[in-house]
Short mmCIF file of C-alpha atoms and ligand atoms in Angstrom, two decimals:
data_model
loop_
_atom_site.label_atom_id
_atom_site.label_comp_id
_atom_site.label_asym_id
_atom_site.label_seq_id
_atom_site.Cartn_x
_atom_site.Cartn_y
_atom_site.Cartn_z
CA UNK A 1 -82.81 28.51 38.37
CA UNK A 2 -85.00 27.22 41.24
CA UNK A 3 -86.06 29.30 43.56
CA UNK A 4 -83.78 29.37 47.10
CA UNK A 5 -80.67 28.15 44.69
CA UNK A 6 -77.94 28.49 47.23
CA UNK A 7 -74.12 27.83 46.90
CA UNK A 8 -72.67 25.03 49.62
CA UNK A 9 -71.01 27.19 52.13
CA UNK A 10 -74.76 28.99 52.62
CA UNK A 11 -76.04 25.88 53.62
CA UNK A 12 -74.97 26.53 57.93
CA UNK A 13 -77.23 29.70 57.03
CA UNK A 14 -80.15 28.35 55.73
CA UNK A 15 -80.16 25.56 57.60
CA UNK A 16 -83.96 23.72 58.14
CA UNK A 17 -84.90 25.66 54.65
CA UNK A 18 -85.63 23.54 51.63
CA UNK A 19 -82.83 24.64 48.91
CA UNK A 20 -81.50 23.82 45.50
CA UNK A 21 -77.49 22.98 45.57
CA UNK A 22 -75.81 23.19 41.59
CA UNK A 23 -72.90 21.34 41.76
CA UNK A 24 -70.74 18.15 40.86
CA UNK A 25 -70.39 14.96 42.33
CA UNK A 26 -67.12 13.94 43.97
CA UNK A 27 -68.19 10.47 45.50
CA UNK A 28 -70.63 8.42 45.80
CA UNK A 29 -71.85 4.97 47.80
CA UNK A 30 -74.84 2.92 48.23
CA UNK A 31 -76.23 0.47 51.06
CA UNK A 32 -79.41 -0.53 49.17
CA UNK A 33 -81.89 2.17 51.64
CA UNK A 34 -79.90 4.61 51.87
CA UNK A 35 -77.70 6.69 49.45
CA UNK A 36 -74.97 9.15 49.75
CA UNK A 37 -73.69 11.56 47.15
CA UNK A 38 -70.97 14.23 47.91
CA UNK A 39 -71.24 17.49 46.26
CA UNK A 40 -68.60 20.37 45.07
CA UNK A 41 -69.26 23.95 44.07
CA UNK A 42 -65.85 25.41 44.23
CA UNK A 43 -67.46 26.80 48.12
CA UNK A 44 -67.15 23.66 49.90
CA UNK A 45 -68.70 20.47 50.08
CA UNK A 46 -72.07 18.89 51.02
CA UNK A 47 -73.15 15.50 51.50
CA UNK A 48 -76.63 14.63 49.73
CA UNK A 49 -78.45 11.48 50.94
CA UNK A 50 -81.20 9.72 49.59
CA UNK A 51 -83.34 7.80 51.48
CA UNK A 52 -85.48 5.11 49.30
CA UNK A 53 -88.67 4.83 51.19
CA UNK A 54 -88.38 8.95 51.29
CA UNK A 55 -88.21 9.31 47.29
CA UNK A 56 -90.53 9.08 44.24
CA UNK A 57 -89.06 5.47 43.03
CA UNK A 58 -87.56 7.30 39.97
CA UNK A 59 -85.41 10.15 41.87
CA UNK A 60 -84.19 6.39 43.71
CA UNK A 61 -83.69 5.29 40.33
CA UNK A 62 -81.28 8.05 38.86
CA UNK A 63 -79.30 8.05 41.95
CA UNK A 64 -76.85 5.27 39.78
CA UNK A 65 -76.44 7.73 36.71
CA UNK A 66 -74.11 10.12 39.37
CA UNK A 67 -70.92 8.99 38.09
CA UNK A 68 -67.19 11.15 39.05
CA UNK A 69 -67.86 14.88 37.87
CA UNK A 70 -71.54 14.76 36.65
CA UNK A 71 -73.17 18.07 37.34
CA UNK A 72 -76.74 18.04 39.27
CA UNK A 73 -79.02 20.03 40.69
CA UNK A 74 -80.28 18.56 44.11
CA UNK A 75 -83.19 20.18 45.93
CA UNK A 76 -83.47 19.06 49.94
CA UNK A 77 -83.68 19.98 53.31
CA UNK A 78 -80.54 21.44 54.49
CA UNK A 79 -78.96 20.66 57.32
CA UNK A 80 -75.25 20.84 59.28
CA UNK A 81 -74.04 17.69 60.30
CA UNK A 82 -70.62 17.78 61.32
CA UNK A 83 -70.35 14.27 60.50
CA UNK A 84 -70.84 14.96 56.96
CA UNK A 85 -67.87 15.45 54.57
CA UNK A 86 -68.24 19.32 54.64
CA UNK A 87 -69.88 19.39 57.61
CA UNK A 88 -73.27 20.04 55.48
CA UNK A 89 -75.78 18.01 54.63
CA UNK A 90 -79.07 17.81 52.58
CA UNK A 91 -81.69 15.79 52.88
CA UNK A 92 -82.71 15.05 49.39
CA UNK A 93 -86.35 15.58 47.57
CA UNK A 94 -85.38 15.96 43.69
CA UNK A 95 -82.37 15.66 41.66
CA UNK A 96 -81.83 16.68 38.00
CA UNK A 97 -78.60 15.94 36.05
CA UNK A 98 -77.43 18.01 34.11
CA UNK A 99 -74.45 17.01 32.26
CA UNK A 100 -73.69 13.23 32.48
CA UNK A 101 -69.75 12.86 32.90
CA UNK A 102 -68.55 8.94 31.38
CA UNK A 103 -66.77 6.70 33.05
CA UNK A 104 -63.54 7.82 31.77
CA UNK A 105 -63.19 10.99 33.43
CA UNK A 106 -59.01 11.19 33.52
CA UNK A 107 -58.99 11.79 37.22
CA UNK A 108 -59.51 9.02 38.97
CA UNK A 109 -59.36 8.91 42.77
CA UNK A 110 -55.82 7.06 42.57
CA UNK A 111 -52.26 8.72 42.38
CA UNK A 112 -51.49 9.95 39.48
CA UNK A 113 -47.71 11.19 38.06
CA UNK A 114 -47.65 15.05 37.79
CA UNK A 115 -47.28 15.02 34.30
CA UNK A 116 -50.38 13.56 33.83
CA UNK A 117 -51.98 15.90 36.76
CA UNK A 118 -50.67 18.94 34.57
CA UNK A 119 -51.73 17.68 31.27
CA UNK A 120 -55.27 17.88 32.33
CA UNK A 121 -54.47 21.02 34.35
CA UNK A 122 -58.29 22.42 33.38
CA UNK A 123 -59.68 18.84 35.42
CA UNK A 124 -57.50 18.83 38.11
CA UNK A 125 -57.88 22.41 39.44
CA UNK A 126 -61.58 20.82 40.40
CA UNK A 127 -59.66 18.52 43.28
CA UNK A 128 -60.25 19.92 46.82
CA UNK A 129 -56.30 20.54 47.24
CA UNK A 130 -56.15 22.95 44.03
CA UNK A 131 -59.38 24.88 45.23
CA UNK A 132 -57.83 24.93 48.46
CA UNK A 133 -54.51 26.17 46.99
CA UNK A 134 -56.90 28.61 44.62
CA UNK A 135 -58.45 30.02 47.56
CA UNK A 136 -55.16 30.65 49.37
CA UNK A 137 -53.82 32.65 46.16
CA UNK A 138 -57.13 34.35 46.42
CA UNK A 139 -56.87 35.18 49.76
CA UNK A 140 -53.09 36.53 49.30
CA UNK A 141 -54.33 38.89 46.32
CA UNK A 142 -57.06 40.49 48.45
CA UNK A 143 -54.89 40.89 51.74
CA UNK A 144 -52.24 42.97 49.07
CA UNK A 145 -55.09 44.93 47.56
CA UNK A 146 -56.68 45.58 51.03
CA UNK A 147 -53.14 46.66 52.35
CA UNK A 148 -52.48 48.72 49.87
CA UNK A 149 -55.57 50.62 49.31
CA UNK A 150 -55.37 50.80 53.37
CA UNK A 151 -52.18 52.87 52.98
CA UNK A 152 -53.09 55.22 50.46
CA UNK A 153 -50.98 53.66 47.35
CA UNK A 154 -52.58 53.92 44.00
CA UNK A 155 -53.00 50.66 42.07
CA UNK A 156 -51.28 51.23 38.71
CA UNK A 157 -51.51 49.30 35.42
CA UNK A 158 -47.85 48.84 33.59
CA UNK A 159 -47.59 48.21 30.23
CA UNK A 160 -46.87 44.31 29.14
CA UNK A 161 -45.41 44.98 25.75
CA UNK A 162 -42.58 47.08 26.58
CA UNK A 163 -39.27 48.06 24.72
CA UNK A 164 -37.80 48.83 27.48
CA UNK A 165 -35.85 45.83 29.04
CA UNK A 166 -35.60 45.47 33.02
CA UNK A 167 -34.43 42.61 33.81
CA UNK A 168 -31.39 40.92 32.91
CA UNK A 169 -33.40 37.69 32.78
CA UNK A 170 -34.25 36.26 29.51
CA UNK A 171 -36.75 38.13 27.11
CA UNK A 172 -40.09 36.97 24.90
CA UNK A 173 -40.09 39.09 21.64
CA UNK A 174 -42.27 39.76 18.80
CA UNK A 175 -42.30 41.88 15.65
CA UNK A 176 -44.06 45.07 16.69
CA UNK A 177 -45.30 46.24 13.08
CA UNK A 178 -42.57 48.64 11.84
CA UNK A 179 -41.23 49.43 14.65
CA UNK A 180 -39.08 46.81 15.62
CA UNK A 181 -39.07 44.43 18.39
CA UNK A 182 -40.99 44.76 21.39
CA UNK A 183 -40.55 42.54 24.44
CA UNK A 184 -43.24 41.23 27.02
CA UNK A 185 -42.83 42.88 30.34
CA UNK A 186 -40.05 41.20 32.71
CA UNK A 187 -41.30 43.82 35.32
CA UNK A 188 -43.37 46.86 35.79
CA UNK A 189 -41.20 49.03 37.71
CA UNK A 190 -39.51 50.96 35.73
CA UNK A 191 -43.72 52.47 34.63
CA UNK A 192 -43.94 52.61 38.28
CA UNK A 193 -41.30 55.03 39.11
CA UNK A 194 -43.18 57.52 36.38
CA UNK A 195 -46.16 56.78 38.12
CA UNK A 196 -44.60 57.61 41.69
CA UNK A 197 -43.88 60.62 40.85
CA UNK A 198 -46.68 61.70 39.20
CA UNK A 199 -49.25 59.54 42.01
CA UNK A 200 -46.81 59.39 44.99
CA UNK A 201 -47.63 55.77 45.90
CA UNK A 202 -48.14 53.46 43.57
CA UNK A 203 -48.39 49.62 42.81
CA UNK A 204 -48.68 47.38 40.22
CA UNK A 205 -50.44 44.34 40.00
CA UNK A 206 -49.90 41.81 36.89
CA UNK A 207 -48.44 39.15 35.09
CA UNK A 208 -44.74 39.42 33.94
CA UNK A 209 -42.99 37.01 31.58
CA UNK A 210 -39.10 36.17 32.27
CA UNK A 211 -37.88 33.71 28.92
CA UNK A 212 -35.22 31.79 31.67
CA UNK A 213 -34.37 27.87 31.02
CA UNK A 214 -34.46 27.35 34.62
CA UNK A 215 -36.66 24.40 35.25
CA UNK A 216 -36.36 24.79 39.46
CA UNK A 217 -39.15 24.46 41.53
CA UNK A 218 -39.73 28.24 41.79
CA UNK A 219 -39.43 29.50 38.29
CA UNK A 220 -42.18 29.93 36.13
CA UNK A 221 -41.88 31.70 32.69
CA UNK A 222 -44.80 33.62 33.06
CA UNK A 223 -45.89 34.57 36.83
CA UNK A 224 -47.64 37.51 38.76
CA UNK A 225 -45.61 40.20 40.58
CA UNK A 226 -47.10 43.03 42.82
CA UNK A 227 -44.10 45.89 42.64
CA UNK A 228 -45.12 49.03 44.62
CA UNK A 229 -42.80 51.99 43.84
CA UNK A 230 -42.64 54.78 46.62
CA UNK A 231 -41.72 58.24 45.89
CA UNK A 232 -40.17 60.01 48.91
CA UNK A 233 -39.05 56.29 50.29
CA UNK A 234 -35.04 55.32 51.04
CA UNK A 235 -34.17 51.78 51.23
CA UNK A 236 -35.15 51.44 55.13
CA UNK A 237 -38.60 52.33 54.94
CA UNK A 238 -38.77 50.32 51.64
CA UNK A 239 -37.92 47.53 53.69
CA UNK A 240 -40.16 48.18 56.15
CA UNK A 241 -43.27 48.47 54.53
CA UNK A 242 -41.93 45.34 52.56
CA UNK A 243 -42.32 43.59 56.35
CA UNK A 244 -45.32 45.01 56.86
CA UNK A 245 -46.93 43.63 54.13
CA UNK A 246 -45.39 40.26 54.52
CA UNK A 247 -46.57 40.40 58.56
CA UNK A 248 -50.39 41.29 56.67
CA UNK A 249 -50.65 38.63 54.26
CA UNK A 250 -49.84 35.84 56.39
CA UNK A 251 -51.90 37.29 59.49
CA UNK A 252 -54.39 37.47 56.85
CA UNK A 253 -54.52 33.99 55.67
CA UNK A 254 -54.01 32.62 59.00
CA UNK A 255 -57.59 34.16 60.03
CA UNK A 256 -59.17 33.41 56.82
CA UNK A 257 -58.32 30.66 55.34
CA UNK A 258 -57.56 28.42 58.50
CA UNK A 259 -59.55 25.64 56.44
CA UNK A 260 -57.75 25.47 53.33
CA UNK A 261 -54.22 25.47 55.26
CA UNK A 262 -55.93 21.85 57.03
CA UNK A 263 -56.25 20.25 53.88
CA UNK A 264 -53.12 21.36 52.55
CA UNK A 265 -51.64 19.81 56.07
CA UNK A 266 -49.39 23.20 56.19
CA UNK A 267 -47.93 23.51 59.40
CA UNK A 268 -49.43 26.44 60.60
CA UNK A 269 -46.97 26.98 63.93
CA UNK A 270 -44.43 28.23 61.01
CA UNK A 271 -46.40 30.79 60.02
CA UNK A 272 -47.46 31.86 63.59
CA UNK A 273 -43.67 33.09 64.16
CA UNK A 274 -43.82 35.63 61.02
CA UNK A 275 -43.71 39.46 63.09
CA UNK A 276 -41.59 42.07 62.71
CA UNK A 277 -38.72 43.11 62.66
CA UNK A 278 -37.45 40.45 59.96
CA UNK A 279 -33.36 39.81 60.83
CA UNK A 280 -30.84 41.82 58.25
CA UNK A 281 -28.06 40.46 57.44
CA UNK A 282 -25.34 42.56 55.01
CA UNK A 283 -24.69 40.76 51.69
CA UNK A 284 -21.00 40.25 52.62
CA UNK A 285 -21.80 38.41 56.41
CA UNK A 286 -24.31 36.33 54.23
CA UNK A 287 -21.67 35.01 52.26
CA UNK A 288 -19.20 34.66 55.18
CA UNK A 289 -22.51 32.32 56.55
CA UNK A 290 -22.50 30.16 53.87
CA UNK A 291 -18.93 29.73 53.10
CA UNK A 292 -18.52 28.15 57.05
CA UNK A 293 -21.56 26.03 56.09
CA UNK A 294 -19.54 24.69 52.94
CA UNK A 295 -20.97 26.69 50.20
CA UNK A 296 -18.43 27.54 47.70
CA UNK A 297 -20.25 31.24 46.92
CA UNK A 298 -17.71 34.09 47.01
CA UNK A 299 -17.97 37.46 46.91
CA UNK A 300 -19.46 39.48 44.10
CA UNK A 301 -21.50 36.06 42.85
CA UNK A 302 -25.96 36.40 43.22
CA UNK A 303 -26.72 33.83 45.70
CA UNK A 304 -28.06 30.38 44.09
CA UNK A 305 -31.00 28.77 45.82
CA UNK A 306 -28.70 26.23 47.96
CA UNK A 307 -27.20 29.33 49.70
CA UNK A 308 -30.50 30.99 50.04
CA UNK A 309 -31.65 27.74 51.89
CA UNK A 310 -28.55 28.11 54.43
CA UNK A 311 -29.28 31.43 55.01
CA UNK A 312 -32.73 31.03 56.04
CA UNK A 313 -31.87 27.72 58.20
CA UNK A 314 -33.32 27.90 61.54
CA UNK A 315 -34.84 31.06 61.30
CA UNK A 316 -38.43 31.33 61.84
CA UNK A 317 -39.65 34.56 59.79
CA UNK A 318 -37.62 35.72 56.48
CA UNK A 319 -34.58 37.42 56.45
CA UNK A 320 -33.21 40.28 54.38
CA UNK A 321 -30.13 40.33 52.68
CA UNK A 322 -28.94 43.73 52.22
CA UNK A 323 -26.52 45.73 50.11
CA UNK A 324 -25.27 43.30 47.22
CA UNK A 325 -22.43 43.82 44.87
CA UNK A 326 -23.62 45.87 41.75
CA UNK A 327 -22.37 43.24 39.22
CA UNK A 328 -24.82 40.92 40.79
CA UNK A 329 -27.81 43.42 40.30
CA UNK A 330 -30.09 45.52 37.86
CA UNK A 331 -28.61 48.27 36.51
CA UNK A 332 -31.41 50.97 37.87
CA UNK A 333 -30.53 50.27 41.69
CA UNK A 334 -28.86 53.80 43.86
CA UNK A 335 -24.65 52.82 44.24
CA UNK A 336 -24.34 52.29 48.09
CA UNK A 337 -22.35 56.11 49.30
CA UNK A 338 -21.29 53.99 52.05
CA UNK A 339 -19.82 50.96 49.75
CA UNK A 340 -20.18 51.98 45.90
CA UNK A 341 -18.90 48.00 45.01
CA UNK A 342 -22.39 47.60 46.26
CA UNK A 343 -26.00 48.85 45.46
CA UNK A 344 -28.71 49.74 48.03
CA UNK A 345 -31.26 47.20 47.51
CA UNK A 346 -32.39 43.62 49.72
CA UNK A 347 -33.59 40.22 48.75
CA UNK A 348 -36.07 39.26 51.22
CA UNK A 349 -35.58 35.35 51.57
CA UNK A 350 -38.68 33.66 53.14
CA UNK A 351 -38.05 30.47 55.43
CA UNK A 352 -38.43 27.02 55.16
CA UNK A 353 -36.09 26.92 51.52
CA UNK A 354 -38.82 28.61 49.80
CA UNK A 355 -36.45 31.37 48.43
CA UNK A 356 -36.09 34.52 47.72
CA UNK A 357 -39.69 36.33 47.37
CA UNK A 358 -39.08 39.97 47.13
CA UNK A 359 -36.49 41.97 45.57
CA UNK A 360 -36.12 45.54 46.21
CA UNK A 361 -34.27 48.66 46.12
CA UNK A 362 -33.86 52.41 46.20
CA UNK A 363 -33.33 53.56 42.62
CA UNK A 364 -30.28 55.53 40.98
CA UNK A 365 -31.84 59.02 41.42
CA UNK A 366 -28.43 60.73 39.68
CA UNK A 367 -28.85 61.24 35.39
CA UNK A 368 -25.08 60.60 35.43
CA UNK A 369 -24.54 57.62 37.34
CA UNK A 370 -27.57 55.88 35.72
CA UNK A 371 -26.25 56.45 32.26
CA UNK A 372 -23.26 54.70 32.84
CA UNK A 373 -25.01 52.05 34.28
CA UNK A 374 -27.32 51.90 31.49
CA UNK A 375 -24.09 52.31 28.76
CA UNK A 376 -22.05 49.52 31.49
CA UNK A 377 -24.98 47.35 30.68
CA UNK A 378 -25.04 47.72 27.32
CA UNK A 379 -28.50 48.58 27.28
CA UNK A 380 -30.27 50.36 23.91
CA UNK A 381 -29.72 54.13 25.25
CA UNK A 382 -32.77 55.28 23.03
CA UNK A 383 -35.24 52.92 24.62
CA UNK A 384 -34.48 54.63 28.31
CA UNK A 385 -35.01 58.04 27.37
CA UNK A 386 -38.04 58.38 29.07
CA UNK A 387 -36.86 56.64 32.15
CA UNK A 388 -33.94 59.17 32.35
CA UNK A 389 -36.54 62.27 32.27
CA UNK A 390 -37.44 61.26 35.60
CA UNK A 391 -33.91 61.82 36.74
CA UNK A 392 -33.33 65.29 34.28
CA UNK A 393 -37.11 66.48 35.63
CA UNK A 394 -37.36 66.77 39.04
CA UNK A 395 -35.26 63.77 40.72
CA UNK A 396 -36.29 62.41 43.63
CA UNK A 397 -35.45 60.06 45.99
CA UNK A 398 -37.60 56.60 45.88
CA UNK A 399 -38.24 52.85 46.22
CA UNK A 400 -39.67 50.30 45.62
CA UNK A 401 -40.08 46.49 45.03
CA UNK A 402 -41.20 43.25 43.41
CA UNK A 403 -42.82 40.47 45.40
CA UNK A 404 -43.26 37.36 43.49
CA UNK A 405 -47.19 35.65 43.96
CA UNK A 406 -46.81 32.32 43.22
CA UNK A 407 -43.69 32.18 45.44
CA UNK A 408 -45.13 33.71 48.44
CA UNK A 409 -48.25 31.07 47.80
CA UNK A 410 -46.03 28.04 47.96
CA UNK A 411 -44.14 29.35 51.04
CA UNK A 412 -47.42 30.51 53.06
CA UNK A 413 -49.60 26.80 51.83
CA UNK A 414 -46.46 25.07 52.03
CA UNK A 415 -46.15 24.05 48.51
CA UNK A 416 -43.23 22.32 47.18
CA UNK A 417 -43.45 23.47 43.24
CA UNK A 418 -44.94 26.80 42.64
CA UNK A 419 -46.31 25.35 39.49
CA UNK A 420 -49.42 24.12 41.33
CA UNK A 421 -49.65 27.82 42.68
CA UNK A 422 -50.67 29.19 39.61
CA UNK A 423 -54.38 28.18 37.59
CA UNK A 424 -52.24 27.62 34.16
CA UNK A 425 -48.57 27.14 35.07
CA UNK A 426 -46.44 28.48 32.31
CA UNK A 427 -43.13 26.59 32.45
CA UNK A 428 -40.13 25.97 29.47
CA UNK A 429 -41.92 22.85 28.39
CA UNK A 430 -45.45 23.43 28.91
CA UNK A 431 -47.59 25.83 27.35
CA UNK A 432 -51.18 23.23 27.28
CA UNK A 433 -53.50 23.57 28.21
O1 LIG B 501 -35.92 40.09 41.84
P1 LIG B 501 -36.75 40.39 40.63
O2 LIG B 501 -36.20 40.01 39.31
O3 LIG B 501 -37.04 41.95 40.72
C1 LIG B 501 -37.68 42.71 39.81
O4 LIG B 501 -38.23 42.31 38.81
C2 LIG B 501 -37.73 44.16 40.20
N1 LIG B 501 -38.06 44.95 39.00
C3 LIG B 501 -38.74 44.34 41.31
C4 LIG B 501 -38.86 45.77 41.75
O5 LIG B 501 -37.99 46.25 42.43
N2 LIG B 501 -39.95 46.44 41.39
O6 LIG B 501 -38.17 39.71 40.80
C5 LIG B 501 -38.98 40.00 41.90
C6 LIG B 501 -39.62 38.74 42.46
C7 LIG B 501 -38.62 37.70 42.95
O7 LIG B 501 -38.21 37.97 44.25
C8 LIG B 501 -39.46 36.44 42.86
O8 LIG B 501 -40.30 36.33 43.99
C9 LIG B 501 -40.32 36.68 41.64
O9 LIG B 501 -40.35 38.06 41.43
N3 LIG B 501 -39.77 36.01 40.46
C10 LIG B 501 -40.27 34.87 39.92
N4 LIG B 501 -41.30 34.10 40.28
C11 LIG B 501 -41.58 33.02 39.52
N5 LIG B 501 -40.87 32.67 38.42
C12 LIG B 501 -39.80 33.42 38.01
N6 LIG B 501 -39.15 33.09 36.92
C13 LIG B 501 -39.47 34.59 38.78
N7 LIG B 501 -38.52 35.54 38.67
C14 LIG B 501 -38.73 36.39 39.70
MG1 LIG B 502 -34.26 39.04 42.41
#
């Protein structure tokens, strides 16, 4: 590496210095003097020009082999110029390329049909709107870690081959030697409620895998959830520590990643609104909503995505919906004393149509209720064993929940298919690359 090697968001910092950018080029043009290359690093970009008269004739020479997505090294002056694409600028003395890219790069500066955009998934995450949407997700993770660890919760690794089913969404299985089948983790909670009572406060942070033909704009077959599990917690302060968090994230972003919202053209003022409290509205009133705005959902049904959207129409921070009917919900969730049709649990729904992101609830704490949810079900008895010790040693009340990551990215960068919220989108037809 040269010496003074610096990456492109350095460059306000060492402004005046004489540094070495490693990079790839985005764009170039030419008016016979002077010469203009743009730079990427995955930090931002930076705007190298080459002046003839300035330059050895053969540094002037190579400046035509920087074709779309070659990777250089340029050493110059650096410099901020808010004129530059990047706002940074270097003044350039040497350039070495490093890996010629031929003029068939796939991604050309034109539109291209998603299909296309996802078949070459591994090229186009190098376009500024994927970084930008990479940096968001990057930013969302850190805000959850950084709230988390603020609070005291441990972060806890679940298992992801599991026999125990959570979820009544669809299932991936494999042989598992001789021991039968064993399924990849629809969730981590049911690990997290032994770790909350052996840690307290926990949370899990990993990928989960849901086998559903659902080919909507927020499904994914594999995607990241972040399910804290709360010993100690009922289903109020579960959902507030769920707003909380929401209130953190987006404040979060908002003061970090300002940048990356611009070139996704998000409409910040939408996220400005997000504080607490977040409305409530009881499952049953929900449905009484959308039946006057002409939804045919009744009572007892999960609500689709078209009645989520009602819900969530002209509101300007998510809503909870509270209390649904048990048919509608995991078996594991605490039967309502006040209601026992229903459980005690909440679907946060975030605005703008983006859907539900979190769902929560206190858990069955009482051995006999939970086995005849778990025999209701139909569930394998055997495989729960452990999860009823938790109930036969020590019950306790507790809570938690699941927030979906690629979810609350779309909502928060304004994305319309979570797909592009993800680095390798796993869907029902697409497993390349
Ligand atoms: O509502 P879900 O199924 O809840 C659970 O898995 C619980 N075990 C969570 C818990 O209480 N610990 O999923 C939680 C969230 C959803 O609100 C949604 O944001 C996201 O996970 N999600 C999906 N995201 C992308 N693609 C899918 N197929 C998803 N299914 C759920
Ligand atoms: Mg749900």
């Amino acid at each position: 590496m040269e010496p003074n090697t610096r990456r492109i968001e350095e460059i306000p910092a060492v402004a005046g210095q004489v540094v070495t950018i490693q990079g790839w080029v985005t764009t170039t043009r030419s008016s016979g003097k002077i010469a203009f290359a743009v730079l990427r690093d995955g930090t931002g970009l930076c705007q190298a020009v080459f002046v003839k008269n300035a330059l050895p004739p053969e540094t002037w020479e190579r400046f035509k082999d920087l074709t779309l997505e070659c990777s250089v090294a340029v050493t110059g002056l650096a410099k901020v110029e808010p004129r530059a694409p990047g706002g940074r600028e270097l003044e350039v003395q040497a350039l070495t390329v490093i890996g010629p890219s031929p003029i068939d790069y796939p991604i050309q500066p034109k539109e291209h049909g998603v299909d296309f955009l996802l078949d070459n998934r591994h090229l186009w995450l190098r376009s500024q709107r994927q970084v930008a949407l990479m940096r968001v997700r990057h930013e969302i993770e850190q805000a959850i870690h950084d709230f988390f660890y603020g609070r005291g919760f441990l972060r806890m690794d679940s298992p992801i081959l599991t026999a125990a089913i959570g979820e009544r969404a669809g299932l991936f299985e494999t042989e598992y030697f001789d021991l039968g089948k064993a399924y990849l983790a629809q969730t981590g909670q049911l690990y997290g409620e032994a770790g909350a009572a052996a840690l307290g406060r926990i949370y899990t942070f990993g990928p989960t895998f849901r086998a559903e033909k659902s080919k909507t704009r927020r499904h994914l077959t594999e995607f990241w959830m972040i399910e804290p599990e709360m010993a100690w917690y009922d289903q109020a302060m579960n959902m507030e520590l769920q707003e909380d968090l929401i209130v953190a994230i987006v404040e979060r972003v908002l003061d970090r990643r300002m940048e990356e919202l611009k070139q996704l053209e998000r409409d910040t003022s939408k996220l400005e609104t997000v504080r607490t409290p977040f409305p409530r509205l009881d499952y049953g009133d929900a449905v009484t909503l959308v039946q006057g705005k002409g939804s045919d959902a009744k009572w007892g049904d999960d609500l689709g995505a078209e009645d989520e959207a009602l819900i969530v129409e002209g509101r300007d921070r998510p809503v909870f919906v509270c209390n649904y009917p048990k048919e509608a919900k995991a078996f594991y969730m605490k039967e309502n004393p006040a209601d026992p049709r229903t459980v005690l649990c909440a679907d946060l729904l975030a605005p703008e149509g983006y859907g539900e992101i979190i769902g929560g609830s206190q858990r069955e704490d009482d051995l006999d209720r939970l086995v005849a949810r778990i025999r209701h079900e139909g569930l394998p008895m055997d495989a729960y064993q452990w999860y009823l010790d938790l109930r036969r040693y020590g019950t306790f009340t507790h809570s938690g929940f699941g927030l979906g990551l690629e979810r609350t990215v779309a909502w928060i960068s304004g994305t319309h298919h979570i797909r592009e919220c993800i680095p390798f989108p796993r869907l029902m037809s697409r497993i390349y690359p």
